[in-house]
């Protein structure tokens, strides 16, 4: 069953915004045309975003998502964000959407119309598509990202670790995976280490130890990973940050791509190599992200 | 004097578009809101573009720009573009704009609204800002682009050589240049070679030989460069493609960043090193791009 999406336009995304009598945000009719072609989101991919899962009406990790949005915004020199306004706008969008088990909510802040100096911002809430197939398992190909694990520290303008709107190469990598008969990508650094997916974080299990890619290697600090790591540590399991090669991932006792709406998707194959899948553990990890029993 | 911009929305950008009775393109009121927030231009920087200069009403290198747009579109798996429709729409936009000496015209084609499978496309014509300062000379800083000159051949999903809308790192590099008291950037590959600017092509003069970066190194094949190379060769001067280090550029007898609207801008400084500036030659190169006497 498909319900209409909800769109909230935000006029007060920057702290101390001059609103000129407008409210800080308001629900607008969807679908409608709300952006100018000179918005830097559309001409330069010049903005930041978050995708948040809402499960049975409860947002998962909204605080960490908003904090990461603020960090991404700072990395591209956007004005300071008013996270209070963004959170209220988020709640308004979720409340206005008809109740569904899984809602996919995007928060976008762009640099705004060229020359204006005022960010554009909106929240778009829509019924999540079914991720049953992905949650059962993903065929993944390892693809070079072309950048070393050391470049992010010395070259901050490469924006590694900022979640910007410039995702053309991420999307191209996903199409390359499909051409190879797979559904997903594991990016590999030019110095040969497994990094992350185009829209997901890598988690690997080797024996009783879980590991993930250090954020310093130029990956996005995963909000879902934080939930999963906290859950695993809380139940006595060890979680470490370490650089692994794709070969080490392929030989592991289990691996997942974690994301906020798709949750914990086990990797069934990395290139031609098959990995063991622990269905119960995958559901446990998904539940740690969503905060509810897996479906 | 500022004249209103002209916006042409294009409904028939893809060959064999189903127009449902609409014209292939039409002029629409500017400023107006013409894009949905779910357009992949705005959410993923997932599209391609060209910026074309129009000088005294005559477009410079429109054919090569349209051909490069088509190549960029193919590199990101967009539908085949109908360049005839795009050219007509371009002419319509230029004709509709009040006559000015220099017009800056953007052609944008995005993957369209998420899930629609139909590209969004538009042409936006506006009076060019004054580039007198840039044409007199640019202070440039060399910044790492993090990718080697060999990665583009083996990893086409990195989209080197495609002019996509995902320019967040290009814009971040320009802001870094400003922080360092410069106006422009010369990107450097991870293996240490001078590449191109964020929105421009590098041309270097050493003695009587001119050189530029090979396209195979992952730079955008410059439309302005093609005009300049043709002009230089036509007047008996040698133009070669070769990889130079930033140190070699800094020691050269002259260097320029070439682009379609800003034209040939001499580099006065690369980091702390001053370069000789040949004003007459810069004007000659600008004229080769614009097709008219420099101002």
Coordinates of C-alpha atoms in Angstrom, one line a residue:
Chain A
X1 CA 0.0 0.0 0.0
X2 CA 1.4 3.3 -1.0
X3 CA 0.8 6.5 1.0
X4 CA 1.5 10.0 -0.2
X5 CA 4.9 11.3 0.7
X6 CA 5.2 14.3 3.0
X7 CA 7.4 17.3 2.3
X8 CA 8.4 19.9 4.8
X9 CA 10.3 22.9 3.5
X10 CA 12.5 24.5 6.1
X11 CA 13.3 28.2 6.0
X12 CA 15.1 28.4 9.4
X13 CA 17.8 25.7 8.9
X14 CA 20.6 28.1 9.7
X15 CA 21.0 29.5 13.2
X16 CA 19.7 33.1 13.3
X17 CA 18.0 32.8 10.0
X18 CA 16.2 35.9 8.8
X19 CA 12.7 34.5 8.3
X20 CA 10.9 37.7 7.2
X21 CA 7.6 36.6 8.8
X22 CA 7.7 33.1 7.5
X23 CA 7.5 30.1 9.8
X24 CA 10.7 28.2 10.4
X25 CA 9.2 25.3 8.4
X26 CA 5.9 24.2 6.9
X27 CA 4.3 21.2 5.2
X28 CA 3.8 21.8 1.5
X29 CA 1.8 20.0 -1.1
X30 CA 3.6 16.9 -2.6
X31 CA 4.3 16.4 -5.4
X32 CA 5.1 19.9 -6.3
X33 CA 8.0 21.9 -7.7
X34 CA 9.8 23.5 -4.8
X35 CA 13.4 24.1 -6.0
X36 CA 14.9 26.6 -8.4
X37 CA 17.2 25.3 -11.1
X38 CA 19.8 27.7 -9.7
X39 CA 19.8 25.9 -6.3
X40 CA 23.3 24.6 -5.7
X41 CA 21.9 21.2 -4.7
X42 CA 20.9 20.8 -8.4
X43 CA 23.8 22.4 -10.1
X44 CA 26.8 21.4 -7.9
X45 CA 25.6 18.7 -5.6
X46 CA 26.6 21.3 -3.0
X47 CA 24.9 20.3 0.2
X48 CA 24.6 17.6 2.8
X49 CA 22.0 15.0 3.8
X50 CA 20.9 12.3 6.1
X51 CA 18.5 9.4 5.6
X52 CA 16.7 8.3 8.7
X53 CA 14.6 5.2 9.3
X54 CA 11.4 5.5 11.3
X55 CA 10.1 2.2 12.6
X56 CA 6.5 2.0 13.9
X57 CA 6.5 5.8 14.2
X58 CA 9.8 5.9 16.2
X59 CA 12.9 7.5 14.5
X60 CA 16.0 5.4 14.9
X61 CA 19.1 7.4 16.0
X62 CA 17.7 10.8 15.1
X63 CA 20.1 12.6 17.4
X64 CA 23.3 11.0 15.9
X65 CA 21.9 11.7 12.4
X66 CA 21.4 15.4 13.2
X67 CA 24.8 15.6 14.8
X68 CA 26.4 14.0 11.7
X69 CA 24.5 16.4 9.4
X70 CA 25.9 19.3 11.4
X71 CA 29.4 17.9 11.1
X72 CA 29.0 17.4 7.3
X73 CA 27.6 21.0 7.0
X74 CA 30.7 22.3 8.9
X75 CA 33.0 20.4 6.6
X76 CA 31.6 22.1 3.6
X77 CA 31.5 25.5 5.3
X78 CA 27.7 25.8 5.4
X79 CA 26.2 28.2 8.1
X80 CA 25.7 26.6 11.5
X81 CA 22.6 24.5 11.5
X82 CA 19.8 25.0 14.0
X83 CA 19.3 21.4 15.0
X84 CA 16.2 22.3 17.1
X85 CA 14.4 23.6 14.0
X86 CA 15.4 20.6 12.0
X87 CA 14.2 18.2 14.7
X88 CA 10.8 19.9 15.0
X89 CA 10.5 19.8 11.2
X90 CA 11.4 16.2 11.2
X91 CA 8.8 15.4 13.8
X92 CA 6.2 17.3 11.8
X93 CA 6.9 15.3 8.7
X94 CA 6.7 12.0 10.5
X95 CA 3.5 12.9 12.3
X96 CA 1.9 14.1 9.1
X97 CA 2.6 10.9 7.2
X98 CA 0.0 8.1 7.4
X99 CA 1.3 5.5 9.9
X100 CA 3.4 2.8 8.2
X101 CA 5.8 0.2 9.7
X102 CA 8.8 1.7 8.0
X103 CA 9.3 5.3 6.9
X104 CA 12.3 6.5 5.0
X105 CA 13.0 10.2 5.8
X106 CA 15.5 12.3 4.1
X107 CA 16.9 15.6 5.6
X108 CA 18.6 17.7 3.0
X109 CA 20.4 21.0 3.4
X110 CA 22.0 22.7 0.4
X111 CA 24.0 25.9 0.0
X112 CA 20.9 27.3 -1.5
X113 CA 20.2 29.4 -4.6
X114 CA 23.5 30.6 -6.2
X115 CA 24.5 33.9 -4.8
X116 CA 21.8 34.0 -2.1
X117 CA 24.0 32.9 0.9
X118 CA 20.9 31.2 2.4
X119 CA 20.7 27.4 2.6
X120 CA 17.8 25.5 1.2
X121 CA 16.5 22.7 3.4
X122 CA 13.7 20.2 3.4
X123 CA 12.5 16.9 4.9
X124 CA 10.9 14.3 2.7
X125 CA 9.2 11.4 4.3
X126 CA 8.0 8.4 2.3
X127 CA 7.0 4.8 2.8
X128 CA 10.1 2.7 2.7
X129 CA 10.2 0.1 -0.1
X130 CA 10.4 -3.5 0.9
X131 CA 14.0 -4.5 1.7
X132 CA 13.2 -8.2 2.4
X133 CA 15.5 -9.4 -0.4
X134 CA 18.4 -7.2 0.7
X135 CA 18.0 -8.2 4.4
X136 CA 18.2 -11.8 3.3
X137 CA 21.5 -11.2 1.7
X138 CA 23.5 -9.2 -0.8
X139 CA 25.9 -10.1 -3.5
X140 CA 28.7 -7.6 -3.3
X141 CA 31.6 -6.6 -5.6
X142 CA 34.8 -4.9 -4.5
X143 CA 35.4 -1.7 -6.4
X144 CA 38.4 0.6 -6.3
X145 CA 37.5 4.1 -4.9
X146 CA 40.8 5.4 -6.2
X147 CA 41.8 7.2 -2.9
X148 CA 44.2 6.0 -0.2
X149 CA 43.3 5.6 3.4
X150 CA 45.8 8.4 4.3
X151 CA 44.6 11.1 1.9
X152 CA 41.6 12.2 4.0
X153 CA 43.8 13.5 6.8
X154 CA 46.0 15.6 4.6
X155 CA 43.4 16.7 2.0
X156 CA 40.2 17.7 3.8
X157 CA 38.8 19.3 0.6
X158 CA 38.3 15.7 -0.6
X159 CA 35.4 15.7 1.9
X160 CA 35.9 12.1 3.0
X161 CA 33.6 11.6 5.9
X162 CA 31.2 14.3 4.9
X163 CA 27.8 13.1 3.6
X164 CA 27.4 15.5 0.7
X165 CA 24.8 15.4 -2.2
X166 CA 27.6 14.7 -4.7
X167 CA 26.9 11.0 -5.0
X168 CA 27.4 10.5 -8.8
X169 CA 30.3 8.1 -8.4
X170 CA 28.5 6.2 -5.6
X171 CA 25.5 5.7 -8.0
X172 CA 27.9 4.7 -10.9
X173 CA 29.5 2.1 -8.7
X174 CA 26.1 0.6 -7.9
X175 CA 25.3 0.4 -11.6
X176 CA 28.6 -1.3 -12.2
X177 CA 27.7 -3.8 -9.5
X178 CA 24.4 -4.5 -11.3
X179 CA 26.3 -5.0 -14.5
X180 CA 28.3 -7.7 -12.7
X181 CA 25.2 -9.4 -11.4
X182 CA 25.5 -8.1 -7.9
X183 CA 23.4 -5.7 -5.8
X184 CA 26.0 -3.9 -3.8
X185 CA 29.6 -2.5 -3.7
X186 CA 32.4 -2.7 -1.2
X187 CA 34.7 0.3 -1.9
X188 CA 38.4 -0.5 -1.7
X189 CA 41.1 2.2 -1.0
X190 CA 43.9 2.6 -3.5
X191 CA 46.2 1.1 -0.9
X192 CA 44.1 -2.0 -0.8
X193 CA 41.8 -1.8 2.2
X194 CA 38.0 -2.5 2.4
X195 CA 36.2 0.8 3.2
X196 CA 32.4 0.9 3.1
X197 CA 29.5 0.6 0.7
X198 CA 28.2 3.6 -1.3
X199 CA 25.4 4.1 1.2
X200 CA 26.4 1.7 4.0
X201 CA 29.0 0.8 6.7
X202 CA 31.0 -2.4 6.7
X203 CA 30.8 -4.8 9.7
X204 CA 32.9 -8.0 9.8
X205 CA 32.9 -10.9 12.2
X206 CA 36.1 -13.0 12.6
X207 CA 35.7 -15.6 15.3
X208 CA 34.2 -13.8 18.3
X209 CA 35.5 -10.4 17.2
X210 CA 33.6 -7.8 15.2
X211 CA 35.5 -5.2 13.3
X212 CA 34.7 -2.1 11.2
X213 CA 36.7 0.4 9.2
X214 CA 38.4 3.3 11.1
X215 CA 36.7 6.6 10.3
X216 CA 40.2 8.1 9.8
X217 CA 40.5 6.0 6.6
X218 CA 37.9 8.3 5.0
X219 CA 34.7 6.5 5.6
X220 CA 31.4 8.0 6.9
X221 CA 31.1 7.4 10.6
X222 CA 28.0 5.1 10.6
X223 CA 25.1 6.0 12.8
X224 CA 23.8 2.4 12.4
X225 CA 27.3 1.1 13.2
X226 CA 27.2 3.1 16.5
X227 CA 24.0 1.3 17.5
X228 CA 25.3 -2.1 16.5
X229 CA 28.6 -1.6 18.3
X230 CA 26.9 -0.4 21.5
X231 CA 24.6 -3.5 21.3
X232 CA 27.4 -5.9 20.7
X233 CA 29.6 -4.5 23.5
X234 CA 26.6 -4.4 25.8
X235 CA 26.2 -8.1 25.3
X236 CA 29.9 -8.8 26.0
X237 CA 31.2 -9.0 22.4
X238 CA 34.3 -7.2 21.2
X239 CA 34.2 -4.5 18.5
X240 CA 37.4 -3.1 17.1
X241 CA 38.3 -0.6 14.3
X242 CA 40.8 -2.1 12.0
X243 CA 41.7 -2.0 8.3
X244 CA 41.0 -5.3 6.5
X245 CA 41.7 -6.3 3.0
X246 CA 38.9 -7.5 0.8
X247 CA 40.5 -11.0 0.9
X248 CA 40.2 -10.9 4.7
X249 CA 36.6 -9.8 4.5
X250 CA 35.9 -12.7 2.0
X251 CA 37.5 -15.2 4.5
X252 CA 35.6 -13.8 7.5
X253 CA 32.9 -15.7 9.5
X254 CA 30.3 -13.1 8.5
X255 CA 30.1 -9.6 7.0
X256 CA 27.3 -7.0 6.8
X257 CA 26.5 -3.7 5.1
X258 CA 24.7 -1.6 7.7
X259 CA 22.4 1.3 6.9
X260 CA 19.6 3.3 8.6
X261 CA 16.6 2.1 6.6
X262 CA 17.8 -1.2 5.0
X263 CA 19.3 -2.2 8.4
X264 CA 21.9 -5.0 8.6
X265 CA 22.2 -6.8 5.3
X266 CA 24.5 -9.9 5.3
X267 CA 27.0 -10.2 2.5
X268 CA 26.4 -13.6 0.8
X269 CA 29.2 -13.2 -1.8
X270 CA 32.1 -10.9 -2.1
X271 CA 33.1 -11.1 -5.8
X272 CA 33.2 -14.9 -6.4
X273 CA 33.7 -15.9 -2.8
X274 CA 30.7 -17.1 -0.7
X275 CA 30.4 -15.9 2.9
X276 CA 28.6 -17.7 5.8
X277 CA 25.2 -16.0 6.7
X278 CA 23.9 -16.1 10.2
X279 CA 20.3 -15.2 9.9
X280 CA 19.6 -14.9 13.6
X281 CA 22.6 -12.6 14.1
X282 CA 21.5 -10.4 11.1
X283 CA 18.1 -10.0 12.7
X284 CA 19.7 -9.2 16.1
X285 CA 21.8 -6.5 14.4
X286 CA 18.9 -5.1 12.5
X287 CA 16.9 -4.8 15.7
X288 CA 19.8 -3.0 17.3
X289 CA 19.6 -0.4 14.6
X290 CA 15.8 -0.1 14.3
X291 CA 15.1 -0.5 18.0
X292 CA 12.4 -3.1 17.3
X293 CA 12.1 -6.8 16.5
X294 CA 13.1 -7.6 12.9
X295 CA 10.4 -8.5 10.3
Chain B
X1 CA 23.4 46.4 -16.0
X2 CA 21.6 43.2 -15.0
X3 CA 19.1 41.6 -17.3
X4 CA 16.6 38.9 -16.3
X5 CA 17.9 35.4 -16.8
X6 CA 16.1 33.1 -19.3
X7 CA 15.1 29.6 -18.4
X8 CA 14.1 26.9 -20.9
X9 CA 12.8 23.7 -19.5
X10 CA 13.4 20.7 -21.9
X11 CA 11.0 17.8 -22.0
X12 CA 12.5 16.0 -25.0
X13 CA 16.2 15.7 -23.9
X14 CA 16.2 12.0 -24.5
X15 CA 15.9 10.5 -28.0
X16 CA 12.4 9.3 -28.6
X17 CA 11.0 11.0 -25.5
X18 CA 7.3 10.5 -24.8
X19 CA 6.1 14.1 -24.7
X20 CA 2.4 13.5 -24.2
X21 CA 1.4 16.5 -26.2
X22 CA 4.0 18.9 -24.6
X23 CA 6.5 20.7 -26.7
X24 CA 10.1 19.4 -26.7
X25 CA 11.0 22.6 -24.7
X26 CA 9.6 25.9 -23.7
X27 CA 10.6 29.2 -22.0
X28 CA 9.3 29.5 -18.5
X29 CA 9.1 32.4 -16.1
X30 CA 12.3 33.0 -14.1
X31 CA 12.7 33.0 -11.2
X32 CA 10.3 30.2 -10.5
X33 CA 10.4 26.8 -8.8
X34 CA 10.8 24.2 -11.5
X35 CA 12.3 21.2 -9.8
X36 CA 11.0 18.6 -7.3
X37 CA 13.0 17.9 -4.3
X38 CA 13.1 14.2 -5.4
X39 CA 14.9 15.1 -8.6
X40 CA 18.2 13.2 -8.6
X41 CA 20.1 16.4 -9.6
X42 CA 19.2 17.7 -6.1
X43 CA 19.5 14.5 -4.0
X44 CA 22.5 12.7 -5.7
X45 CA 24.2 15.2 -8.0
X46 CA 23.3 12.6 -10.5
X47 CA 23.4 14.4 -13.9
X48 CA 25.7 16.1 -16.3
X49 CA 26.2 19.7 -17.5
X50 CA 28.0 22.1 -19.7
X51 CA 28.7 25.8 -19.4
X52 CA 28.8 27.6 -22.7
X53 CA 30.0 31.2 -23.4
X54 CA 28.0 33.3 -25.8
X55 CA 29.9 36.3 -27.1
X56 CA 28.1 39.1 -28.9
X57 CA 25.3 36.7 -29.5
X58 CA 27.5 33.9 -30.9
X59 CA 27.9 30.7 -28.9
X60 CA 31.5 29.5 -28.7
X61 CA 32.1 25.8 -29.4
X62 CA 28.5 24.8 -28.9
X63 CA 29.0 21.7 -31.0
X64 CA 31.9 20.4 -28.9
X65 CA 30.0 21.2 -25.7
X66 CA 27.0 19.2 -26.8
X67 CA 29.2 16.3 -27.9
X68 CA 30.9 16.3 -24.5
X69 CA 27.5 16.5 -22.8
X70 CA 26.5 13.4 -24.7
X71 CA 29.7 11.6 -23.8
X72 CA 29.3 12.5 -20.1
X73 CA 25.7 11.3 -20.2
X74 CA 26.8 8.0 -21.7
X75 CA 29.4 7.6 -19.0
X76 CA 26.7 7.8 -16.3
X77 CA 24.2 5.6 -18.3
X78 CA 21.7 8.3 -19.0
X79 CA 19.4 7.7 -22.0
X80 CA 20.8 8.8 -25.4
X81 CA 20.5 12.6 -25.7
X82 CA 18.7 14.3 -28.6
X83 CA 21.3 16.9 -29.4
X84 CA 19.0 18.5 -32.0
X85 CA 16.4 19.3 -29.4
X86 CA 19.1 20.6 -27.0
X87 CA 20.6 22.8 -29.7
X88 CA 17.2 24.3 -30.6
X89 CA 16.4 24.9 -26.9
X90 CA 19.8 26.5 -26.5
X91 CA 19.2 28.9 -29.4
X92 CA 15.8 29.7 -28.0
X93 CA 17.3 30.7 -24.6
X94 CA 20.0 32.8 -26.2
X95 CA 17.6 34.6 -28.5
X96 CA 15.2 35.3 -25.7
X97 CA 17.8 36.9 -23.5
X98 CA 18.3 40.6 -23.9
X99 CA 21.5 41.2 -26.0
X100 CA 24.6 41.4 -23.8
X101 CA 28.3 41.1 -24.7
X102 CA 28.8 38.0 -22.7
X103 CA 26.2 35.4 -21.8
X104 CA 26.8 32.4 -19.5
X105 CA 24.6 29.5 -20.5
X106 CA 24.3 26.3 -18.5
X107 CA 22.9 23.1 -20.0
X108 CA 21.9 20.6 -17.4
X109 CA 20.6 17.0 -17.8
X110 CA 19.8 15.0 -14.7
X111 CA 18.6 11.5 -14.2
X112 CA 15.2 13.1 -13.3
X113 CA 12.8 12.4 -10.5
X114 CA 13.7 9.3 -8.6
X115 CA 11.9 6.3 -10.0
X116 CA 10.6 8.1 -13.1
X117 CA 13.3 7.0 -15.6
X118 CA 12.9 10.3 -17.5
X119 CA 15.7 12.8 -17.4
X120 CA 15.1 16.4 -16.3
X121 CA 16.8 19.0 -18.5
X122 CA 17.0 22.7 -18.7
X123 CA 19.0 25.6 -20.1
X124 CA 19.7 28.7 -18.0
X125 CA 21.1 31.8 -19.7
X126 CA 22.3 34.7 -17.6
X127 CA 24.5 37.8 -18.1
X128 CA 28.1 36.7 -17.3
X129 CA 29.7 38.5 -14.4
X130 CA 32.8 40.5 -15.1
X131 CA 35.9 38.4 -15.3
X132 CA 38.3 41.3 -15.8
X133 CA 40.2 40.5 -12.6
X134 CA 40.5 36.8 -13.4
X135 CA 41.6 37.5 -17.0
X136 CA 44.3 39.7 -15.7
X137 CA 45.7 36.9 -13.6
X138 CA 45.0 34.2 -11.0
X139 CA 46.8 33.2 -7.8
X140 CA 46.6 29.4 -7.8
X141 CA 47.3 26.8 -5.2
X142 CA 48.2 23.2 -6.0
X143 CA 45.9 20.8 -4.1
X144 CA 45.9 17.0 -4.0
X145 CA 42.9 15.4 -5.8
X146 CA 43.8 12.1 -4.1
X147 CA 43.5 9.9 -7.3
X148 CA 46.3 8.7 -9.5
X149 CA 46.7 9.3 -13.2
X150 CA 46.2 5.6 -13.9
X151 CA 43.0 5.0 -11.9
X152 CA 40.6 6.4 -14.5
X153 CA 41.4 3.7 -17.0
X154 CA 40.9 0.8 -14.6
X155 CA 38.0 2.3 -12.6
X156 CA 35.5 4.0 -15.0
X157 CA 32.9 4.3 -12.1
X158 CA 35.1 7.0 -10.7
X159 CA 33.7 9.1 -13.6
X160 CA 37.0 10.9 -14.3
X161 CA 36.4 12.8 -17.5
X162 CA 32.6 13.0 -17.1
X163 CA 31.2 16.5 -16.3
X164 CA 28.7 15.5 -13.6
X165 CA 26.7 17.6 -11.2
X166 CA 28.7 16.2 -8.3
X167 CA 31.0 19.1 -7.8
X168 CA 31.1 19.4 -4.0
X169 CA 34.8 18.6 -3.8
X170 CA 35.6 21.0 -6.6
X171 CA 33.8 23.7 -4.7
X172 CA 35.5 22.8 -1.4
X173 CA 38.9 23.0 -3.1
X174 CA 38.0 26.5 -4.3
X175 CA 37.1 27.6 -0.8
X176 CA 40.4 26.1 0.4
X177 CA 42.2 28.3 -2.2
X178 CA 40.4 31.4 -0.9
X179 CA 41.4 30.5 2.7
X180 CA 45.0 30.5 1.4
X181 CA 44.7 33.9 -0.2
X182 CA 44.4 32.5 -3.8
X183 CA 41.5 32.5 -6.3
X184 CA 42.0 29.2 -8.0
X185 CA 43.2 25.6 -7.7
X186 CA 45.5 23.3 -9.7
X187 CA 44.5 19.8 -8.8
X188 CA 47.5 17.3 -8.5
X189 CA 47.2 13.6 -8.9
X190 CA 48.3 11.3 -6.0
X191 CA 51.3 10.3 -8.2
X192 CA 52.3 13.9 -8.3
X193 CA 51.2 15.4 -11.7
X194 CA 49.4 18.6 -12.4
X195 CA 45.9 17.9 -13.7
X196 CA 43.4 20.7 -14.2
X197 CA 41.4 23.3 -12.3
X198 CA 38.1 22.5 -10.6
X199 CA 36.3 24.2 -13.6
X200 CA 39.1 24.7 -16.1
X201 CA 41.9 23.1 -18.2
X202 CA 45.6 23.7 -17.7
X203 CA 47.8 25.1 -20.5
X204 CA 51.5 25.5 -20.0
X205 CA 54.2 27.2 -22.2
X206 CA 57.8 26.1 -22.0
X207 CA 59.9 27.9 -24.5
X208 CA 58.1 27.6 -27.8
X209 CA 56.2 24.5 -26.8
X210 CA 52.7 24.5 -25.3
X211 CA 51.5 21.5 -23.3
X212 CA 48.4 20.3 -21.6
X213 CA 47.4 17.3 -19.5
X214 CA 46.5 14.1 -21.4
X215 CA 42.8 13.3 -21.1
X216 CA 43.8 9.7 -20.1
X217 CA 45.1 11.1 -16.8
X218 CA 41.5 11.6 -15.7
X219 CA 40.9 15.3 -16.7
X220 CA 37.9 16.7 -18.6
X221 CA 38.7 17.1 -22.3
X222 CA 38.6 20.9 -22.5
X223 CA 36.4 22.4 -25.3
X224 CA 38.3 25.7 -24.8
X225 CA 41.6 23.8 -25.0
X226 CA 40.6 22.4 -28.4
X227 CA 40.0 25.9 -29.7
X228 CA 43.3 27.1 -28.3
X229 CA 45.3 24.1 -29.6
X230 CA 43.8 24.5 -33.0
X231 CA 44.6 28.2 -33.1
X232 CA 48.2 27.6 -31.8
X233 CA 48.9 24.8 -34.3
X234 CA 47.4 26.9 -37.1
X235 CA 49.9 29.6 -36.3
X236 CA 52.8 27.2 -36.4
X237 CA 53.2 26.5 -32.7
X238 CA 53.6 23.1 -31.2
X239 CA 51.0 21.7 -28.7
X240 CA 51.7 18.4 -26.9
X241 CA 49.9 16.4 -24.3
X242 CA 52.3 15.6 -21.4
X243 CA 52.3 15.1 -17.7
X244 CA 54.1 17.8 -15.8
X245 CA 54.7 18.2 -12.1
X246 CA 53.5 21.3 -10.3
X247 CA 57.2 22.3 -10.0
X248 CA 57.6 22.1 -13.7
X249 CA 54.5 24.3 -14.1
X250 CA 55.8 26.8 -11.6
X251 CA 59.1 27.0 -13.6
X252 CA 57.4 27.4 -17.0
X253 CA 57.4 30.4 -19.2
X254 CA 53.7 30.9 -18.8
X255 CA 50.6 28.9 -17.7
X256 CA 46.8 29.4 -18.0
X257 CA 43.6 28.0 -16.8
X258 CA 41.2 27.9 -19.7
X259 CA 37.4 27.9 -19.5
X260 CA 34.5 28.6 -21.7
X261 CA 33.2 31.9 -20.2
X262 CA 36.2 33.1 -18.2
X263 CA 38.4 32.4 -21.2
X264 CA 42.3 32.2 -20.8
X265 CA 43.3 33.3 -17.4
X266 CA 47.1 33.5 -16.8
X267 CA 48.4 32.0 -13.6
X268 CA 50.4 34.7 -11.8
X269 CA 51.4 32.5 -8.9
X270 CA 51.5 28.8 -8.2
X271 CA 51.7 28.5 -4.5
X272 CA 54.6 30.8 -3.5
X273 CA 56.2 30.9 -7.0
X274 CA 55.6 33.8 -9.4
X275 CA 55.1 33.0 -13.1
X276 CA 55.7 35.3 -16.1
X277 CA 52.5 36.7 -17.6
X278 CA 52.2 37.5 -21.3
X279 CA 49.2 39.8 -21.6
X280 CA 49.1 39.9 -25.4
X281 CA 49.3 36.1 -25.6
X282 CA 46.6 35.7 -23.0
X283 CA 44.3 38.0 -25.1
X284 CA 45.2 36.0 -28.2
X285 CA 44.2 32.7 -26.4
X286 CA 41.0 34.2 -25.1
X287 CA 40.1 35.3 -28.6
X288 CA 40.7 31.8 -29.9
X289 CA 38.1 30.6 -27.4
X290 CA 35.5 33.3 -27.7
X291 CA 36.0 33.8 -31.4
X292 CA 36.2 37.6 -31.0
X293 CA 38.7 40.3 -29.9
X294 CA 39.4 40.3 -26.2
X295 CA 38.0 43.1 -24.0

